[in-house]
Short mmCIF file of C-alpha atoms in Angstrom, two decimals:
data_model
loop_
_atom_site.label_atom_id
_atom_site.label_comp_id
_atom_site.label_asym_id
_atom_site.label_seq_id
_atom_site.Cartn_x
_atom_site.Cartn_y
_atom_site.Cartn_z
CA UNK A 1 -7.21 22.34 -4.01
CA UNK A 2 -3.47 22.15 -3.56
CA UNK A 3 -2.12 21.59 -7.05
CA UNK A 4 -1.19 17.97 -7.84
CA UNK A 5 2.37 18.78 -8.74
CA UNK A 6 3.56 15.24 -8.05
CA UNK A 7 1.65 14.25 -11.20
CA UNK A 8 4.58 15.66 -13.10
CA UNK A 9 6.80 13.06 -11.50
CA UNK A 10 9.17 15.24 -9.54
CA UNK A 11 7.20 17.26 -7.03
CA UNK A 12 5.23 16.58 -3.89
CA UNK A 13 8.19 15.22 -1.95
CA UNK A 14 11.48 16.54 -0.66
CA UNK A 15 12.55 16.73 -4.31
CA UNK A 16 10.19 19.70 -4.61
CA UNK A 17 12.78 21.77 -2.81
CA UNK A 18 16.04 19.91 -3.19
CA UNK A 19 16.36 19.82 0.59
CA UNK A 20 17.11 17.03 2.98
CA UNK A 21 14.28 17.35 5.45
CA UNK A 22 14.19 16.51 9.11
CA UNK A 23 11.23 14.78 10.70
CA UNK A 24 11.60 16.92 13.81
CA UNK A 25 8.67 19.17 14.66
CA UNK A 26 10.62 21.41 17.04
CA UNK A 27 11.90 24.87 16.19
CA UNK A 28 15.51 24.35 17.24
CA UNK A 29 16.30 22.31 14.12
CA UNK A 30 17.92 24.57 11.57
CA UNK A 31 17.03 23.43 8.06
CA UNK A 32 19.11 24.22 4.98
CA UNK A 33 18.49 27.46 3.14
CA UNK A 34 17.37 27.50 -0.47
CA UNK A 35 19.78 28.78 -3.09
CA UNK A 36 23.02 27.47 -1.60
CA UNK A 37 24.06 24.69 -3.99
CA UNK A 38 25.43 25.93 -7.30
CA UNK A 39 26.48 23.92 -10.35
CA UNK A 40 29.84 25.38 -11.39
CA UNK A 41 31.10 22.33 -13.26
CA UNK A 42 28.56 20.72 -15.66
CA UNK A 43 30.44 17.44 -15.35
CA UNK A 44 29.32 17.24 -11.73
CA UNK A 45 25.60 17.54 -12.52
CA UNK A 46 24.74 14.05 -11.24
CA UNK A 47 26.58 14.45 -7.95
CA UNK A 48 23.46 15.83 -6.21
CA UNK A 49 19.68 15.59 -6.58
CA UNK A 50 19.18 19.31 -7.18
CA UNK A 51 21.04 22.53 -8.04
CA UNK A 52 19.87 26.04 -7.18
CA UNK A 53 19.56 29.26 -9.16
CA UNK A 54 20.40 27.62 -12.47
CA UNK A 55 20.74 30.23 -15.19
CA UNK A 56 19.15 29.40 -18.54
CA UNK A 57 21.01 30.00 -21.79
CA UNK A 58 19.40 32.11 -24.51
CA UNK A 59 19.04 28.96 -26.60
CA UNK A 60 17.29 27.11 -23.79
CA UNK A 61 14.78 29.92 -23.24
CA UNK A 62 14.13 30.21 -26.98
CA UNK A 63 13.46 26.46 -27.16
CA UNK A 64 11.03 26.71 -24.23
CA UNK A 65 9.12 29.57 -25.88
CA UNK A 66 8.94 27.58 -29.12
CA UNK A 67 7.63 24.51 -27.31
CA UNK A 68 4.89 26.53 -25.58
CA UNK A 69 3.92 28.20 -28.86
CA UNK A 70 3.61 24.82 -30.60
CA UNK A 71 1.06 23.67 -28.02
CA UNK A 72 -0.83 26.97 -27.61
CA UNK A 73 -3.89 26.27 -29.75
CA UNK A 74 -6.75 26.51 -27.24
CA UNK A 75 -9.53 23.96 -26.90
CA UNK A 76 -13.00 24.99 -28.18
CA UNK A 77 -14.89 27.36 -25.84
CA UNK A 78 -17.44 24.69 -24.93
CA UNK A 79 -14.69 22.36 -23.71
CA UNK A 80 -13.10 25.17 -21.71
CA UNK A 81 -16.44 25.90 -20.07
CA UNK A 82 -16.92 22.22 -19.28
CA UNK A 83 -13.59 21.97 -17.43
CA UNK A 84 -14.30 25.18 -15.52
CA UNK A 85 -17.85 24.27 -14.51
CA UNK A 86 -16.86 20.75 -13.42
CA UNK A 87 -13.73 21.80 -11.52
CA UNK A 88 -15.19 20.75 -8.17
CA UNK A 89 -15.95 17.29 -9.55
CA UNK A 90 -12.41 16.86 -10.87
CA UNK A 91 -10.78 17.91 -7.59
CA UNK A 92 -13.04 15.66 -5.53
CA UNK A 93 -12.14 12.82 -7.89
CA UNK A 94 -8.44 13.57 -7.42
CA UNK A 95 -8.64 13.35 -3.62
CA UNK A 96 -10.96 10.34 -3.70
CA UNK A 97 -8.30 8.45 -5.65
CA UNK A 98 -5.18 9.66 -3.84
CA UNK A 99 -6.58 10.46 -0.35
CA UNK A 100 -3.60 11.45 1.84
CA UNK A 101 -0.96 9.34 0.07
CA UNK A 102 0.00 11.85 -2.60
CA UNK A 103 1.90 14.68 -0.91
CA UNK A 104 4.65 14.83 1.70
CA UNK A 105 4.53 17.39 4.50
CA UNK A 106 6.19 20.66 3.48
CA UNK A 107 8.69 21.19 6.29
CA UNK A 108 10.68 23.57 4.03
CA UNK A 109 7.96 26.17 4.59
CA UNK A 110 9.55 27.40 7.82
CA UNK A 111 12.84 28.10 6.08
CA UNK A 112 11.26 30.13 3.31
CA UNK A 113 8.31 31.54 5.24
CA UNK A 114 9.35 32.15 8.89
CA UNK A 115 6.08 34.06 9.36
CA UNK A 116 4.42 30.66 9.83
CA UNK A 117 6.32 30.09 13.07
CA UNK A 118 7.50 33.52 14.28
CA UNK A 119 8.90 32.22 17.57
CA UNK A 120 11.28 30.03 15.51
CA UNK A 121 12.42 32.82 13.20
CA UNK A 122 15.86 33.14 14.76
CA UNK A 123 16.57 29.51 13.87
CA UNK A 124 15.61 29.81 10.22
CA UNK A 125 16.99 31.73 7.27
CA UNK A 126 15.29 32.67 4.04
CA UNK A 127 16.23 33.91 0.60
CA UNK A 128 18.61 36.89 0.61
CA UNK A 129 16.64 40.11 0.68
CA UNK A 130 13.65 38.62 2.47
CA UNK A 131 12.55 40.57 5.52
CA UNK A 132 10.01 38.04 6.80
CA UNK A 133 12.09 36.82 9.74
CA UNK A 134 12.61 40.33 11.09
CA UNK A 135 8.96 41.21 10.68
CA UNK A 136 7.87 37.95 12.29
CA UNK A 137 10.15 38.51 15.26
CA UNK A 138 8.69 41.98 15.68
CA UNK A 139 5.15 40.58 15.49
CA UNK A 140 6.01 38.09 18.24
CA UNK A 141 7.48 40.84 20.43
CA UNK A 142 4.42 43.02 19.86
CA UNK A 143 2.15 40.24 21.07
CA UNK A 144 4.27 39.70 24.18
CA UNK A 145 4.28 43.40 24.99
CA UNK A 146 0.51 43.57 24.63
CA UNK A 147 0.20 41.05 27.45
CA UNK A 148 -2.18 38.87 25.48
CA UNK A 149 -2.04 35.25 26.62
CA UNK A 150 -4.53 32.92 24.96
CA UNK A 151 -6.04 29.77 26.39
CA UNK A 152 -5.38 26.41 24.74
CA UNK A 153 -8.70 26.54 22.91
CA UNK A 154 -9.94 29.49 20.84
CA UNK A 155 -13.25 28.08 19.61
CA UNK A 156 -15.54 30.07 21.92
CA UNK A 157 -16.66 33.52 20.80
CA UNK A 158 -18.10 35.26 17.76
CA UNK A 159 -16.12 33.17 15.26
CA UNK A 160 -13.67 30.21 15.40
CA UNK A 161 -10.35 31.42 16.76
CA UNK A 162 -11.81 34.73 17.98
CA UNK A 163 -9.61 34.74 21.09
CA UNK A 164 -6.40 33.86 19.22
CA UNK A 165 -3.56 36.35 18.98
CA UNK A 166 -1.97 34.99 15.79
CA UNK A 167 -4.15 33.73 12.95
CA UNK A 168 -3.06 31.91 9.79
CA UNK A 169 -5.27 30.91 6.85
CA UNK A 170 -4.19 28.42 4.22
CA UNK A 171 -6.24 28.53 1.04
CA UNK A 172 -6.23 25.33 -1.00
CA UNK A 173 -5.12 23.19 1.92
CA UNK A 174 -5.53 19.83 0.22
CA UNK A 175 -5.13 17.07 2.81
CA UNK A 176 -3.20 19.25 5.26
CA UNK A 177 0.45 18.92 4.25
CA UNK A 178 1.02 22.57 5.15
CA UNK A 179 -1.45 22.89 8.02
CA UNK A 180 -0.24 19.99 10.13
CA UNK A 181 3.47 20.96 9.99
CA UNK A 182 2.42 24.47 11.11
CA UNK A 183 0.44 23.08 14.06
CA UNK A 184 3.35 20.82 15.04
CA UNK A 185 6.08 23.42 14.63
CA UNK A 186 4.40 26.60 15.88
CA UNK A 187 3.73 26.07 19.60
CA UNK A 188 2.48 29.63 20.21
CA UNK A 189 -0.51 29.20 22.58
CA UNK A 190 -2.18 32.12 20.83
CA UNK A 191 -2.03 30.46 17.40
CA UNK A 192 -5.14 29.50 15.44
CA UNK A 193 -4.98 28.05 11.92
CA UNK A 194 -7.79 28.13 9.37
CA UNK A 195 -7.66 26.00 6.26
CA UNK A 196 -10.03 25.67 3.34
CA UNK A 197 -10.27 23.84 0.07
CA UNK A 198 -12.55 23.74 -2.95
CA UNK A 199 -12.81 19.98 -2.53
CA UNK A 200 -15.13 18.71 0.21
CA UNK A 201 -13.32 15.37 -0.02
CA UNK A 202 -10.00 17.05 0.86
CA UNK A 203 -11.54 18.92 3.81
CA UNK A 204 -13.02 15.70 5.20
CA UNK A 205 -9.59 14.08 4.96
CA UNK A 206 -8.13 16.97 6.97
CA UNK A 207 -10.81 16.67 9.65
CA UNK A 208 -10.35 12.90 9.92
CA UNK A 209 -6.59 13.22 10.44
CA UNK A 210 -5.64 12.26 14.05
CA UNK A 211 -3.57 15.48 14.26
CA UNK A 212 -6.59 17.71 13.56
CA UNK A 213 -7.30 19.72 16.72
CA UNK A 214 -10.54 21.76 16.61
CA UNK A 215 -9.19 23.83 19.49
CA UNK A 216 -6.35 25.14 17.28
CA UNK A 217 -7.63 24.64 13.74
CA UNK A 218 -10.79 25.11 11.68
CA UNK A 219 -11.16 23.41 8.27
CA UNK A 220 -13.95 24.40 5.90
CA UNK A 221 -15.01 24.09 2.27
CA UNK A 222 -14.62 27.29 0.26
CA UNK A 223 -14.37 28.25 -3.40
CA UNK A 224 -11.61 30.84 -3.67
CA UNK A 225 -13.02 32.14 -6.94
CA UNK A 226 -16.47 32.84 -5.44
CA UNK A 227 -15.82 36.33 -4.10
CA UNK A 228 -19.40 36.68 -2.88
CA UNK A 229 -19.09 33.70 -0.53
CA UNK A 230 -18.41 34.56 3.10
CA UNK A 231 -15.36 33.43 5.01
CA UNK A 232 -15.87 32.35 8.64
CA UNK A 233 -13.37 35.05 9.62
CA UNK A 234 -14.05 38.80 9.79
CA UNK A 235 -12.12 41.15 7.52
CA UNK A 236 -8.93 42.60 8.99
CA UNK A 237 -8.23 39.74 11.42
CA UNK A 238 -5.58 37.52 9.76
CA UNK A 239 -1.83 37.76 10.29
CA UNK A 240 -0.87 35.39 7.45
CA UNK A 241 -2.55 33.95 4.34
CA UNK A 242 -0.80 31.04 2.61
CA UNK A 243 -1.23 30.09 -1.07
CA UNK A 244 0.96 27.11 -2.02
CA UNK A 245 0.47 25.93 -5.61
CA UNK A 246 -3.21 26.95 -5.51
CA UNK A 247 -3.70 30.27 -7.33
CA UNK A 248 -2.52 28.54 -10.53
CA UNK A 249 -5.58 26.25 -10.33
CA UNK A 250 -7.96 29.19 -10.90
CA UNK A 251 -9.11 30.51 -14.24
CA UNK A 252 -6.89 33.56 -14.99
CA UNK A 253 -9.95 35.82 -15.26
CA UNK A 254 -10.90 34.99 -11.67
CA UNK A 255 -7.50 35.57 -10.07
CA UNK A 256 -7.60 39.33 -9.45
CA UNK A 257 -10.97 39.36 -7.70
CA UNK A 258 -9.93 36.37 -5.60
CA UNK A 259 -6.68 37.98 -4.40
CA UNK A 260 -8.44 41.28 -3.71
CA UNK A 261 -11.05 39.49 -1.59
CA UNK A 262 -8.36 37.65 0.38
CA UNK A 263 -6.44 40.89 0.97
CA UNK A 264 -9.42 42.29 2.87
CA UNK A 265 -9.01 39.52 5.47
CA UNK A 266 -5.50 40.67 6.42
CA UNK A 267 -4.97 42.93 9.40
CA UNK A 268 -2.64 45.94 8.96
CA UNK A 269 0.86 44.53 8.51
CA UNK A 270 -0.54 41.07 7.69
CA UNK A 271 1.25 39.17 4.92
CA UNK A 272 0.20 36.97 1.99
CA UNK A 273 2.64 34.18 1.11
CA UNK A 274 2.66 32.45 -2.27
CA UNK A 275 4.66 29.77 -4.02
CA UNK A 276 3.49 28.64 -7.46
CA UNK A 277 4.46 27.59 -10.97
CA UNK A 278 6.62 29.90 -13.08
CA UNK A 279 6.60 30.39 -16.83
CA UNK A 280 8.40 27.62 -18.77
CA UNK A 281 8.53 25.25 -15.84
CA UNK A 282 9.12 21.67 -16.95
CA UNK A 283 5.47 20.86 -16.23
CA UNK A 284 4.37 23.46 -18.80
CA UNK A 285 6.76 22.20 -21.44
CA UNK A 286 5.48 18.64 -21.00
CA UNK A 287 1.91 19.45 -22.02
CA UNK A 288 0.94 17.92 -25.35
CA UNK A 289 -1.32 19.45 -27.99
CA UNK A 290 -4.99 19.48 -27.02
CA UNK A 291 -4.32 20.44 -23.38
CA UNK A 292 -4.22 24.24 -23.73
CA UNK A 293 -7.23 26.21 -22.46
CA UNK A 294 -5.85 29.68 -23.04
CA UNK A 295 -2.47 31.39 -23.03
CA UNK A 296 -0.23 29.61 -20.44
CA UNK A 297 -3.30 27.87 -18.97
CA UNK A 298 -3.76 24.11 -19.35
CA UNK A 299 -5.86 21.14 -18.29
CA UNK A 300 -4.22 18.00 -16.94
CA UNK A 301 -5.30 14.48 -17.79
CA UNK A 302 -7.39 14.28 -14.60
CA UNK A 303 -9.35 17.44 -15.49
CA UNK A 304 -7.63 19.78 -13.02
CA UNK A 305 -6.27 23.04 -14.42
CA UNK A 306 -2.99 24.92 -14.03
CA UNK A 307 -1.55 28.32 -14.98
CA UNK A 308 2.14 29.29 -15.25
CA UNK A 309 3.00 32.79 -13.97
CA UNK A 310 5.58 35.48 -14.51
CA UNK A 311 6.82 37.70 -11.68
CA UNK A 312 5.21 40.74 -13.28
CA UNK A 313 1.81 39.06 -13.47
CA UNK A 314 1.85 38.19 -9.78
CA UNK A 315 3.13 41.64 -8.84
CA UNK A 316 0.21 43.19 -10.73
CA UNK A 317 -2.31 40.91 -8.98
CA UNK A 318 -1.02 41.78 -5.51
CA UNK A 319 -0.51 45.50 -6.02
CA UNK A 320 -3.96 45.86 -7.59
CA UNK A 321 -5.20 44.40 -4.29
CA UNK A 322 -3.35 47.27 -2.57
CA UNK A 323 -0.67 45.03 -1.04
CA UNK A 324 2.96 46.07 -0.68
CA UNK A 325 5.81 43.98 -2.06
CA UNK A 326 8.15 42.31 0.43
CA UNK A 327 9.53 39.60 -1.87
CA UNK A 328 9.01 38.46 -5.46
CA UNK A 329 11.61 36.04 -6.77
CA UNK A 330 12.09 33.22 -9.27
CA UNK A 331 13.40 29.91 -7.97
CA UNK A 332 15.05 28.19 -10.93
CA UNK A 333 16.11 24.70 -10.00
CA UNK A 334 17.76 21.86 -11.83
CA UNK A 335 16.51 18.57 -10.43
CA UNK A 336 18.30 15.37 -11.25
CA UNK A 337 17.27 11.74 -11.51
CA UNK A 338 20.64 10.13 -10.95
CA UNK A 339 19.34 6.62 -11.55
CA UNK A 340 17.98 7.44 -15.01
CA UNK A 341 20.59 10.18 -15.70
CA UNK A 342 17.82 12.73 -16.38
CA UNK A 343 17.85 16.49 -15.79
CA UNK A 344 14.63 18.42 -15.08
CA UNK A 345 14.41 22.21 -15.08
CA UNK A 346 11.89 23.60 -12.60
CA UNK A 347 10.71 27.21 -12.38
CA UNK A 348 8.75 28.37 -9.33
CA UNK A 349 7.86 31.85 -8.14
CA UNK A 350 7.82 32.83 -4.48
CA UNK A 351 6.10 35.99 -3.23
CA UNK A 352 5.42 37.87 -0.01
CA UNK A 353 3.10 40.87 -0.11
CA UNK A 354 1.71 42.65 2.93
CA UNK A 355 -1.13 44.87 3.97
CA UNK A 356 0.19 48.32 4.77
CA UNK A 357 0.78 48.70 8.53
CA UNK A 358 -1.10 51.38 10.40
#
């Protein structure tokens, strides 16, 4: 259920980050850090495809608030219920149409979230103030000192990946554009990656990918909002949980229980990583009247739903789940279509929250 952000015309490729990405799957390639290209001269706006940390003027923010207010009349309750109850149908339809042609692999993940490949952390930088690289390096050292060396396959035992020493779960994996870069980049023999999606069509596409290795990965269908449904992983066993443009697809009333349930899966010191839509992102401002479900929550033309967060809202969700803040920042980016001479203001929020260490 990875959100179809390319529908908005500017995401789902390297333009999602403004980075020039390498095709290399090895850790010794140092990729550019976010937040390093600043627009100091407005006349130079079309010199690059993207600019980082773009400050909004008071007038620009007021115009965004006005635009959202104009399109805030919610659909009738029966229509809202229809979209919510048929969510699985809409997501299966999305992946049936697009299959694996819609998204590009997210190689930028290892720059922003070094926890996904701890042994590469010395070769990657993240946003200033982020402590993920240090923590990931410590995690790697702890595993070495414990003398745990896993075999190439971790599928035998009480649950898939039971013999692994480093476990990652991606929720809302879509067709695997996060999972497969992790498997290619992180060569830790003790690694095991779990991935799940609301859409059975998406999960089948992951399993049919030639890069899917059942000895290192386990894909399964799961509804994040169904907190009574069991995960194939015991509580307290995950090092990392990844949520990339997926929490926004849930109904706002279901978000807290879903995050609290996920938090139980983390081991002490385990971290939850999130990147999602921020309030007044261009995608929110583009919605026309008749698309609003509730405040800051909308339905796209294909029936899939999306919410636009503030930092405070996400902080409340994570801390109510008894997780500690490591990072909570807004990534304001100006993306540019140089051919059409268009500017597009993107707002994303990036978070890291961890389970308290013992």
